PDB file of C-alpha atoms and ligand atoms in Angstrom:
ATOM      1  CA  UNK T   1       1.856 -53.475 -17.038  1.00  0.00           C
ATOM      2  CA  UNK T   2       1.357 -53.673 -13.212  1.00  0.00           C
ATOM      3  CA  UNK T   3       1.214 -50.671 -11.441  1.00  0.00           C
ATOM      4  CA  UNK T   4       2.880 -49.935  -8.439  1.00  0.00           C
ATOM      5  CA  UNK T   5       3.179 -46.733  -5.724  1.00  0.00           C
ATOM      6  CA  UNK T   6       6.440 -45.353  -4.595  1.00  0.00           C
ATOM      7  CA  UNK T   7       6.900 -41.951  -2.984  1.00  0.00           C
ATOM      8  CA  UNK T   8       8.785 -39.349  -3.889  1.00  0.00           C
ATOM      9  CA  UNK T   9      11.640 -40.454  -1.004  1.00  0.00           C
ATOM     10  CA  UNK T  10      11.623 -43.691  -2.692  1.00  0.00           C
ATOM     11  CA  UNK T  11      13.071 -42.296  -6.338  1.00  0.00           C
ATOM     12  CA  UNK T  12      15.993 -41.206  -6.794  1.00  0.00           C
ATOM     13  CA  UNK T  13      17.575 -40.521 -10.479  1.00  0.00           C
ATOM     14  CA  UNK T  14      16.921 -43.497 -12.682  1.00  0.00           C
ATOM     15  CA  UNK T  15      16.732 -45.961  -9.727  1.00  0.00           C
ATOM     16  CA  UNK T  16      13.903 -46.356  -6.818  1.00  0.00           C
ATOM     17  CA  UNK T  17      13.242 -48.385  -4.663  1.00  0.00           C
ATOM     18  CA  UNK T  18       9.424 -49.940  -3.386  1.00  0.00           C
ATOM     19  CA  UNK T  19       8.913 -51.191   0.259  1.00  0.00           C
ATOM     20  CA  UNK T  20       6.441 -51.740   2.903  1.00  0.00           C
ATOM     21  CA  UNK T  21       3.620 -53.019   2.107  1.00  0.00           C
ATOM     22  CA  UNK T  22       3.993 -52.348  -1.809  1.00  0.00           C
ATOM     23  CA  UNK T  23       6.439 -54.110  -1.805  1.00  0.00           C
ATOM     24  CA  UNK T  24       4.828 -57.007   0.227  1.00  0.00           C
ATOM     25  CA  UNK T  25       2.145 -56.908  -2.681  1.00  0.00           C
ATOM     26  CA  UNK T  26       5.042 -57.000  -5.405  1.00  0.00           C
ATOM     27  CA  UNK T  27       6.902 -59.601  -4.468  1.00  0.00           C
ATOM     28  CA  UNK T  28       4.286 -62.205  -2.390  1.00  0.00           C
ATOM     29  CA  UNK T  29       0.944 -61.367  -4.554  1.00  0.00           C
ATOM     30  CA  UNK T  30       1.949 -60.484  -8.090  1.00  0.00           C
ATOM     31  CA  UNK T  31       5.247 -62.826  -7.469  1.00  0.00           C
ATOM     32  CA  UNK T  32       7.603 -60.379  -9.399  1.00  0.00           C
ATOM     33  CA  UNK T  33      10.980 -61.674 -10.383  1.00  0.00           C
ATOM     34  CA  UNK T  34      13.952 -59.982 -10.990  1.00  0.00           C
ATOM     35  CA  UNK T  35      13.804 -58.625 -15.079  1.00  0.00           C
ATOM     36  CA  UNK T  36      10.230 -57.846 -14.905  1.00  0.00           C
ATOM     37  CA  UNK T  37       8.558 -54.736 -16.305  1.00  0.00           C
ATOM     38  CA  UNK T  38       6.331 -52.816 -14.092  1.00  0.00           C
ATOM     39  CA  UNK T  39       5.332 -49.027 -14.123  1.00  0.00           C
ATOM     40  CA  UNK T  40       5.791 -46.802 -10.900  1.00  0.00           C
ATOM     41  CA  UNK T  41       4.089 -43.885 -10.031  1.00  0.00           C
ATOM     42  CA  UNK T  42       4.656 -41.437  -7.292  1.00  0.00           C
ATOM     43  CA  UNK T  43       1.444 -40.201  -6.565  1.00  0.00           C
ATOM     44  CA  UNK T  44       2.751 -36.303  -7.759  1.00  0.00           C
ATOM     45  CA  UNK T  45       1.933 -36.844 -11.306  1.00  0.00           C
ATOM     46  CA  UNK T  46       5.233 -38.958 -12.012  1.00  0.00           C
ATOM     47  CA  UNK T  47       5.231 -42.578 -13.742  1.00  0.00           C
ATOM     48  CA  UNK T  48       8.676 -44.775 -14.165  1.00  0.00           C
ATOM     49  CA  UNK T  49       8.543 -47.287 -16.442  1.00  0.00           C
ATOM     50  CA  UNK T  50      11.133 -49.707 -14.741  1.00  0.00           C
ATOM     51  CA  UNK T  51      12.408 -52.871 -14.232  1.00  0.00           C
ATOM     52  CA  UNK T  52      13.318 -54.748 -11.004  1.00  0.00           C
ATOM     53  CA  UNK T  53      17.426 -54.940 -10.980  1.00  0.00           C
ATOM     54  CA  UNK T  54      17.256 -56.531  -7.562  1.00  0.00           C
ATOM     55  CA  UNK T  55      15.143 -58.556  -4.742  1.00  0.00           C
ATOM     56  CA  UNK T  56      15.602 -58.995  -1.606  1.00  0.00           C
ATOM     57  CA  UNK T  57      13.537 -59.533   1.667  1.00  0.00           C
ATOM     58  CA  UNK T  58      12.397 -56.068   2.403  1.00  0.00           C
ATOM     59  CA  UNK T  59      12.497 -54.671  -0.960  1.00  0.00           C
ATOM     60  CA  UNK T  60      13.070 -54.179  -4.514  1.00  0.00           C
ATOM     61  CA  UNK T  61      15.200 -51.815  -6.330  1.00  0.00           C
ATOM     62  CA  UNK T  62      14.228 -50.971  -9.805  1.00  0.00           C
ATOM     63  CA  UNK T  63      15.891 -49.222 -12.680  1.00  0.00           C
ATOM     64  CA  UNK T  64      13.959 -46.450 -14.620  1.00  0.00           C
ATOM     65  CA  UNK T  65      13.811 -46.672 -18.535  1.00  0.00           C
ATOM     66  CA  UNK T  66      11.439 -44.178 -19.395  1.00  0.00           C
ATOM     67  CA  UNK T  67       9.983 -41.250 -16.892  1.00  0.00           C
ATOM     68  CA  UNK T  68       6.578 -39.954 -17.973  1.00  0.00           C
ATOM     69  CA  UNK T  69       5.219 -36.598 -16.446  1.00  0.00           C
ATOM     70  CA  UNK T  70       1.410 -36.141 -15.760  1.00  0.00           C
ATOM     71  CA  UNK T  71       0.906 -39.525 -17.067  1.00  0.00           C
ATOM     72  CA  UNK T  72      -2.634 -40.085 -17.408  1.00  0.00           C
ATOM     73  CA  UNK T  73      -3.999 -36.827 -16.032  1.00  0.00           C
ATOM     74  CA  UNK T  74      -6.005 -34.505 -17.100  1.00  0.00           C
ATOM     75  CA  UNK T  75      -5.318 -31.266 -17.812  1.00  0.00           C
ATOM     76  CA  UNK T  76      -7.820 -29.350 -15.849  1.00  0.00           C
ATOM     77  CA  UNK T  77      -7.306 -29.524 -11.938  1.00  0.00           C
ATOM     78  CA  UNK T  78     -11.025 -30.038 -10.306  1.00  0.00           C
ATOM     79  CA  UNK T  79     -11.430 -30.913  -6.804  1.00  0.00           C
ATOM     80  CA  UNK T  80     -14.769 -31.703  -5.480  1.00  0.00           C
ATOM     81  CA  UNK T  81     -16.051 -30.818  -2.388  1.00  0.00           C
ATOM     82  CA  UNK T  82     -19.482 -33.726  -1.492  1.00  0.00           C
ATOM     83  CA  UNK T  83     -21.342 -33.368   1.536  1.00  0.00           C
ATOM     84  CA  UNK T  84     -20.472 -36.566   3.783  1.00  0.00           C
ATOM     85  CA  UNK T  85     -23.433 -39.396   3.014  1.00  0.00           C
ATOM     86  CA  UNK T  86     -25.367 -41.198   5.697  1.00  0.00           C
ATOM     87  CA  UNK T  87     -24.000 -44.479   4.822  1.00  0.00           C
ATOM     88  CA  UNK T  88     -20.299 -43.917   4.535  1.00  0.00           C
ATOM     89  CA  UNK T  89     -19.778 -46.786   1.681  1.00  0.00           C
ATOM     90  CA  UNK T  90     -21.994 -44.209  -0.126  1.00  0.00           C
ATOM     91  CA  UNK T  91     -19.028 -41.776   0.671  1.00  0.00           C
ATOM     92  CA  UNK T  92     -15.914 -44.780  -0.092  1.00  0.00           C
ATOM     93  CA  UNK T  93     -18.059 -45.348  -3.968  1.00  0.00           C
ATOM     94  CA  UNK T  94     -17.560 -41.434  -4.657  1.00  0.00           C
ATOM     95  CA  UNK T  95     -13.667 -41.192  -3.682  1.00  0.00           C
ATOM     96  CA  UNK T  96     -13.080 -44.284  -5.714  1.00  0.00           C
ATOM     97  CA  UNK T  97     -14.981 -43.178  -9.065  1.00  0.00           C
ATOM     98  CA  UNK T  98     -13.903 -39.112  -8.907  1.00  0.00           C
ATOM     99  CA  UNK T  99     -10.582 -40.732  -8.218  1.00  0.00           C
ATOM    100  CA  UNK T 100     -10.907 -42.704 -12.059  1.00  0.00           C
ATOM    101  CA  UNK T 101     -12.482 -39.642 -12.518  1.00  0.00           C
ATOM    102  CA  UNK T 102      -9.336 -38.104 -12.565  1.00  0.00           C
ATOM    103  CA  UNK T 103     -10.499 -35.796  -9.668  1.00  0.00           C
ATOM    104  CA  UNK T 104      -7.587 -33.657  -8.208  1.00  0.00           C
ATOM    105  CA  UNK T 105      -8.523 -33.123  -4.817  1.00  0.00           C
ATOM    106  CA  UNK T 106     -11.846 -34.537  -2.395  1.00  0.00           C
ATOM    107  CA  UNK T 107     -13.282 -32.144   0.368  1.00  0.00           C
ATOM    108  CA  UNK T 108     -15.450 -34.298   2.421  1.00  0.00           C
ATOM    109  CA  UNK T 109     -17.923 -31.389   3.215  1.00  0.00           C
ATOM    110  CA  UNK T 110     -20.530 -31.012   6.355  1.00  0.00           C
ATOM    111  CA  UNK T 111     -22.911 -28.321   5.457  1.00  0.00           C
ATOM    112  CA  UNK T 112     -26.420 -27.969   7.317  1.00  0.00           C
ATOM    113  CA  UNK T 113     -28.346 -30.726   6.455  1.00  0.00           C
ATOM    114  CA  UNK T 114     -25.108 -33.748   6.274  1.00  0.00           C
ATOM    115  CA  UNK T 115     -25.534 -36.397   8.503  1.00  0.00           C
ATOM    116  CA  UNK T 116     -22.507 -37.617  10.266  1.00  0.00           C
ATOM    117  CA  UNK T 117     -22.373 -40.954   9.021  1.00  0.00           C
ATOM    118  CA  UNK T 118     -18.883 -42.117  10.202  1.00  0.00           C
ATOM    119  CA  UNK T 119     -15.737 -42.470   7.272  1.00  0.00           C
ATOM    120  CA  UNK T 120     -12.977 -40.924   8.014  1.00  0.00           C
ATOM    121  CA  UNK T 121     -10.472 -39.238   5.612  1.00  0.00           C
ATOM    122  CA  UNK T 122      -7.987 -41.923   5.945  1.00  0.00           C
ATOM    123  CA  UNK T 123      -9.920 -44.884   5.088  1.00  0.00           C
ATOM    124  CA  UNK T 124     -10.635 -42.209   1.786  1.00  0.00           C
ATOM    125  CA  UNK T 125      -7.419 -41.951   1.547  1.00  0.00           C
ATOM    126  CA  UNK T 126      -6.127 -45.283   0.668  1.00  0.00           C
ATOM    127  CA  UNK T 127      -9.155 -46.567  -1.517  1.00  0.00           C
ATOM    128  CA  UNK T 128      -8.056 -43.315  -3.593  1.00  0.00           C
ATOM    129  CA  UNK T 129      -4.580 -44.898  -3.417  1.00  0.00           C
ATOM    130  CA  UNK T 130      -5.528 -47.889  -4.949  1.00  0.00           C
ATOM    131  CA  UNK T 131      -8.113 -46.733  -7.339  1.00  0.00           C
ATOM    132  CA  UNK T 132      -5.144 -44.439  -8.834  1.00  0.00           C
ATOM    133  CA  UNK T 133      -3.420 -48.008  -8.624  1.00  0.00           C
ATOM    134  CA  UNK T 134      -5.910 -49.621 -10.489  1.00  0.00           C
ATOM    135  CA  UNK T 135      -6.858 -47.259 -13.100  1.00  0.00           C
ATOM    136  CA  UNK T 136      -3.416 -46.151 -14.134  1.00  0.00           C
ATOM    137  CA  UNK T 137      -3.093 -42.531 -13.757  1.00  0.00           C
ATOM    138  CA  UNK T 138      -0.241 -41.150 -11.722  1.00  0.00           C
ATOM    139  CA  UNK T 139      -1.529 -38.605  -8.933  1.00  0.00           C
ATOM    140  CA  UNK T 140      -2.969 -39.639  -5.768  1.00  0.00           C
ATOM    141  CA  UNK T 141      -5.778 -37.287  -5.148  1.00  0.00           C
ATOM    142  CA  UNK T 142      -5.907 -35.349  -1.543  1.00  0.00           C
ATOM    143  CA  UNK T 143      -8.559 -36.531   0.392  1.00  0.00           C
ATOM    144  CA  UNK T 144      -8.676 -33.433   2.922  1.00  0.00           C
ATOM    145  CA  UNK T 145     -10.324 -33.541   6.740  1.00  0.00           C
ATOM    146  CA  UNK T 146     -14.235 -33.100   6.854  1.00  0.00           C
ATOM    147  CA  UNK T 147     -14.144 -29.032   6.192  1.00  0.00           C
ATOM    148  CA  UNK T 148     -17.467 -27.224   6.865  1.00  0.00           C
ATOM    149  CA  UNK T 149     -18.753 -24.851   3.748  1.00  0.00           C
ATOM    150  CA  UNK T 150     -18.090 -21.881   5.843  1.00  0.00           C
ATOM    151  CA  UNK T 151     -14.426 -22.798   5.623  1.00  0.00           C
ATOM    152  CA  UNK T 152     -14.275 -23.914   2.266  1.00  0.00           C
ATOM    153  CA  UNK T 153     -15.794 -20.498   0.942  1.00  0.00           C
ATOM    154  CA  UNK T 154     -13.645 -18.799   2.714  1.00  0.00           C
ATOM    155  CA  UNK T 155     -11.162 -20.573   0.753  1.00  0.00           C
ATOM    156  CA  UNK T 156     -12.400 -20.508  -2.811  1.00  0.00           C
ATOM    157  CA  UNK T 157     -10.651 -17.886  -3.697  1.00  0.00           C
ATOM    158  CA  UNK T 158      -7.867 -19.845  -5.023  1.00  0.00           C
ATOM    159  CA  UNK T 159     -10.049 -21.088  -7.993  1.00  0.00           C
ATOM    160  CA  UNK T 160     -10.486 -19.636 -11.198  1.00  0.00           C
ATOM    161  CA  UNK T 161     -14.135 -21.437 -11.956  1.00  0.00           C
ATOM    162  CA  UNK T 162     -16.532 -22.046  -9.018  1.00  0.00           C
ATOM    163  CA  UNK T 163     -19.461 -24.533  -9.577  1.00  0.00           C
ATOM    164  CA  UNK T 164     -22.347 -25.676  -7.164  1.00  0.00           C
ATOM    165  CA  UNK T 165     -24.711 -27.924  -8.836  1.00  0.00           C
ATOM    166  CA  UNK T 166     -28.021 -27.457  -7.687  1.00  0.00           C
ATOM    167  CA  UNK T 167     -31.445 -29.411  -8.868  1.00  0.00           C
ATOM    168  CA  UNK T 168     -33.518 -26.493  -8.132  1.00  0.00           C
ATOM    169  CA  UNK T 169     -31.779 -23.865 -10.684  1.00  0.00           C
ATOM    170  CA  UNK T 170     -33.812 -25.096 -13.227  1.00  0.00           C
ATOM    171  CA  UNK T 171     -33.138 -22.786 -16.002  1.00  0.00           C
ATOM    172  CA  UNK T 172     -30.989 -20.116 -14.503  1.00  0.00           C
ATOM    173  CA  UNK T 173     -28.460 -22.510 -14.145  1.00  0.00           C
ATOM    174  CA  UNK T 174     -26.333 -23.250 -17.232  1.00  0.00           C
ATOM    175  CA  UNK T 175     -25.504 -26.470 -18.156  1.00  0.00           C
ATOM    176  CA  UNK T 176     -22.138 -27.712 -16.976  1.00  0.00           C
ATOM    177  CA  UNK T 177     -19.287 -26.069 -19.042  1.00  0.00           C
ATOM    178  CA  UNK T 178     -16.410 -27.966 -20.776  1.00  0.00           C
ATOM    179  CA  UNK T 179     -13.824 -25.232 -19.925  1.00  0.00           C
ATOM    180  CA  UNK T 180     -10.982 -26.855 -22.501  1.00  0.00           C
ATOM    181  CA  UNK T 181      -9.888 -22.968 -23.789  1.00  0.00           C
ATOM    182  CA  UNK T 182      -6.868 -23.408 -21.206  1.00  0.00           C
ATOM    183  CA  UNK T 183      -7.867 -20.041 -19.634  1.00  0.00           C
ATOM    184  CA  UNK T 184      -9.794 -22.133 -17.001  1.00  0.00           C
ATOM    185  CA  UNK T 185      -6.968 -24.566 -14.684  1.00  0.00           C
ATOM    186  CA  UNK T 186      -8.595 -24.702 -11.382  1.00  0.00           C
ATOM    187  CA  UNK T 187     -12.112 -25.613 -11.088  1.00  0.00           C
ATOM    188  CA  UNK T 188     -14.009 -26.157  -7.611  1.00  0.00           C
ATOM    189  CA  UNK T 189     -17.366 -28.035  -8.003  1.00  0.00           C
ATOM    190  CA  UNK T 190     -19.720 -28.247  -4.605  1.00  0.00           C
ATOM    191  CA  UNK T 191     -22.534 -31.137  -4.691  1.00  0.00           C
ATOM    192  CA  UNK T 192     -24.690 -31.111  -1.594  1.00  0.00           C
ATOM    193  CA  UNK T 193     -25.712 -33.908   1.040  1.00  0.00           C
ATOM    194  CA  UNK T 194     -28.530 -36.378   0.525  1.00  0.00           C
ATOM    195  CA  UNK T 195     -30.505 -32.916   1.839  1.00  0.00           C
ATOM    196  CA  UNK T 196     -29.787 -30.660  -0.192  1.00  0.00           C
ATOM    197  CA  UNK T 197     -28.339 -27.249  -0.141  1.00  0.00           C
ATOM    198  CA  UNK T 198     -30.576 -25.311   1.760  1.00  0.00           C
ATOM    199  CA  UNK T 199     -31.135 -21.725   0.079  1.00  0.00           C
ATOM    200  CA  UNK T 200     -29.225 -20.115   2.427  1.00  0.00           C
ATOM    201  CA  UNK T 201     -26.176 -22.152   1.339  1.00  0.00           C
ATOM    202  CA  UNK T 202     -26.624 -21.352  -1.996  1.00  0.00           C
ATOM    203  CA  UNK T 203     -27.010 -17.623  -1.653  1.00  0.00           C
ATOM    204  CA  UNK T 204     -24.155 -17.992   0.062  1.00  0.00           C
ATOM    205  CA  UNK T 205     -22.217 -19.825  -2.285  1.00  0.00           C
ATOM    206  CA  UNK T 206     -23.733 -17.399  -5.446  1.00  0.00           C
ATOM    207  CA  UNK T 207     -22.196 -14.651  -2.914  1.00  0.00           C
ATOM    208  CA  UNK T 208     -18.960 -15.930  -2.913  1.00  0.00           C
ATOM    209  CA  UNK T 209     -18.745 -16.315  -6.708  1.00  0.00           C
ATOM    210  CA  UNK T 210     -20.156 -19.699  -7.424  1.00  0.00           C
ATOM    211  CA  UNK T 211     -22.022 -20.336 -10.287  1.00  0.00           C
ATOM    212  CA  UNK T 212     -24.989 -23.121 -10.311  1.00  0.00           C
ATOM    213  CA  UNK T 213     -24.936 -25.701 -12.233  1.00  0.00           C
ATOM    214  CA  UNK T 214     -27.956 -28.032 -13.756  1.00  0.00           C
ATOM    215  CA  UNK T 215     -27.598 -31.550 -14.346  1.00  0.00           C
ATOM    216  CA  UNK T 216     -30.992 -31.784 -15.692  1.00  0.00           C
ATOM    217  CA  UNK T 217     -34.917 -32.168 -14.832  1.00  0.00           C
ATOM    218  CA  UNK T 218     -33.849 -35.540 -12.509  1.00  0.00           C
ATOM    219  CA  UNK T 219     -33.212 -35.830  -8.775  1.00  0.00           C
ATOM    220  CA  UNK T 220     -29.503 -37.617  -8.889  1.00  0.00           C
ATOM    221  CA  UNK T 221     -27.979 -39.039  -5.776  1.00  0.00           C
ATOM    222  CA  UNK T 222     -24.607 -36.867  -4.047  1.00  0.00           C
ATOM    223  CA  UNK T 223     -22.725 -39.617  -5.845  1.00  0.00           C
ATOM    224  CA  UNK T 224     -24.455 -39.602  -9.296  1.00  0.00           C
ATOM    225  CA  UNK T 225     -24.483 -35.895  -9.689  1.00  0.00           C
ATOM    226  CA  UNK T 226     -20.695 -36.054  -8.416  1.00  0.00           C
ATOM    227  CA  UNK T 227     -19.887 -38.265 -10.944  1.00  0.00           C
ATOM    228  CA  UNK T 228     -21.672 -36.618 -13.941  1.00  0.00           C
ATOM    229  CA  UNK T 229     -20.255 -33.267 -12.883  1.00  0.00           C
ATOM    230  CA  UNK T 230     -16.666 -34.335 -12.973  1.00  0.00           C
ATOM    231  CA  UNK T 231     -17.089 -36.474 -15.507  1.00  0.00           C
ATOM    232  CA  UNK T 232     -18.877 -33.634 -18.204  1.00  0.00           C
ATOM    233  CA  UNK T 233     -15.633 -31.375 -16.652  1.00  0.00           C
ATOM    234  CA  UNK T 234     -13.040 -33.962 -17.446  1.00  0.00           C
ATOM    235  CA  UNK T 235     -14.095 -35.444 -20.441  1.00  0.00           C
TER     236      UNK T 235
HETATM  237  N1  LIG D 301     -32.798 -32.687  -1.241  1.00  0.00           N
HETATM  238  C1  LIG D 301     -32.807 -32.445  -2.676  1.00  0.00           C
HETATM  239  C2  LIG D 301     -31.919 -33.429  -3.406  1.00  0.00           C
HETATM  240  C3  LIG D 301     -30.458 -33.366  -3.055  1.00  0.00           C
HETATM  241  S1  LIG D 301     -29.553 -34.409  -4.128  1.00  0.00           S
HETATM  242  C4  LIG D 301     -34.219 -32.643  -3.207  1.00  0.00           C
HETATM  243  O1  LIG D 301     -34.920 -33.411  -2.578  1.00  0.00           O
HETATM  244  O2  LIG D 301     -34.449 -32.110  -4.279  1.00  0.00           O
HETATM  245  C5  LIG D 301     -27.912 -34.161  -3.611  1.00  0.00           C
HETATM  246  C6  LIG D 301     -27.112 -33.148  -4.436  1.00  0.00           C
HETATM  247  O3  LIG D 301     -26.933 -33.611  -5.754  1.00  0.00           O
HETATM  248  C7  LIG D 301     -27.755 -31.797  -4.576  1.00  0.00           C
HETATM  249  O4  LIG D 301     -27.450 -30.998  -3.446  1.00  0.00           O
HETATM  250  C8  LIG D 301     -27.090 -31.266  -5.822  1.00  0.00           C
HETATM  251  O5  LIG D 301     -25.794 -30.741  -5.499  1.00  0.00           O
HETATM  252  C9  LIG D 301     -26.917 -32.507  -6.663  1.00  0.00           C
HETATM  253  N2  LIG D 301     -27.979 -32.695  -7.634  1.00  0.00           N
HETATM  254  C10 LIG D 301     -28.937 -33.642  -7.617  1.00  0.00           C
HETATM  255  N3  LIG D 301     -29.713 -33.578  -8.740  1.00  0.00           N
HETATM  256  C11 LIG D 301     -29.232 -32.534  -9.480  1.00  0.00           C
HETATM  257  C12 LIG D 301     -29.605 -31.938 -10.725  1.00  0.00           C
HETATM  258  N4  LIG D 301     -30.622 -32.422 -11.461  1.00  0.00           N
HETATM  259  N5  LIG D 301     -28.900 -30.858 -11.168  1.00  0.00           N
HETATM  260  C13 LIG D 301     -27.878 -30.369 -10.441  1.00  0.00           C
HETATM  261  N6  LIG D 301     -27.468 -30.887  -9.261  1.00  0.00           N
HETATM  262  C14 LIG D 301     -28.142 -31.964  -8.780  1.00  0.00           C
END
């Protein structure tokens, strides 16, 4: 089934409605009719299996048959803070895979060595919008402003499992955990800038409680060792 985005404001009890431009893509690309079966989802976790009752120019109301909480999501809550890549499409690849990922939460990050390399949040924003779209799960990741790791330590408090994976740990760093024993919920992971972490940063970072993390003896890209990381954490 085709699925669709409608916030919160748009759902109310077993009807919603979808609009703007979803609703341009509804009715003038995928050509729904009246009858049809399509699944909704709200972007807070939320999916309505539905049908469309009515049509008209600027919209289509749908009745909801079956509601289905944290459809498609994982369990564990990660959000992953990447340093900001030279060449921003670099940056749009990452949002769009943690996003099947089923990431919670992007930091674009600008530590020492990041190179501002243009991308803005926004533009983040909606490819996570329609990768959630596309791969069928029901929450529409934050993509937050560009936050420096200053700020973000200061804020990692609010985590119960703090990874930065770093290629130099070699074998002090443990192999990425699969924290499944529920005691674990919400799990930051760093991954540094085409540079690096400098060893500053990472002091830093073991100060404030992080752990380091080895992906093994091989130099991986921001967006490869992003991608294995969540992926070994949400598997
Ligand atoms: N400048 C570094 C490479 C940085 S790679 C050097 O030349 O060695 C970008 C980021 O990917 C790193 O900051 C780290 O977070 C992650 N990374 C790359 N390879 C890794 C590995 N084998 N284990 C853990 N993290 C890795």
């Amino acid at each position: 089934m085709d699925t669709f985005y409608c916030p919160p404001s748009g759902i109310s009890g077993d009807t919603l409605e979808i609009s703007g431009g979803e609703f341009a893509h509804l009715a003038h690309v995928m050509r729904k009719k009246e009858g049809d079966a399509l699944m909704v989802v709200d972007g807070r976790g939320n999916a309505y299996a539905s049908v469309i009752s009515e049509i008209d120019k600027r919209s289509a109301r749908c009745r909801v048959v079956k509601t289905h909480p944290r459809f498609n999501e994982p369990d564990l809550r990660v959000t992953l803070a990447a340093g900001i890549l030279k060449n921003p499409s670099k940056f749009d690849f990452l949002v769009e895979k943690a996003t099947e990922l089923g990431v919670h939460a992007v930091v674009p990050l600008k530590s020492e060595r990041t190179i501002p390399g243009g991308g803005k949040s926004d533009r983040w924003r909606k490819l996570a919008l329609a990768a959630m779209k596309q791969c069928g799960r029901s929450v529409w990741p934050e993509v937050r402003e560009l936050t420096t790791l200053g700020a973000l330590l200061g804020e990692s408090g609010t985590y119960d499992l703090k990874l930065v994976a770093h290629e130099r740990a070699g074998g002090e760093a443990m192999p990425m955990p699969r924290p499944g024993d529920g005691a674990v919920k919400n799990v930051l992971v760093l991954v540094g800038p085409e540079g690096g972490f400098s060893g500053e940063e990472i002091s830093l970072c073991r100060g404030s409680g992080f752990e380091t993390v080895y992906l093994g003896p091989r130099r991986l890209r921001t967006e490869t060792a992003a991608i294995a990381s969540l992926a070994l954490l949400l598997r």
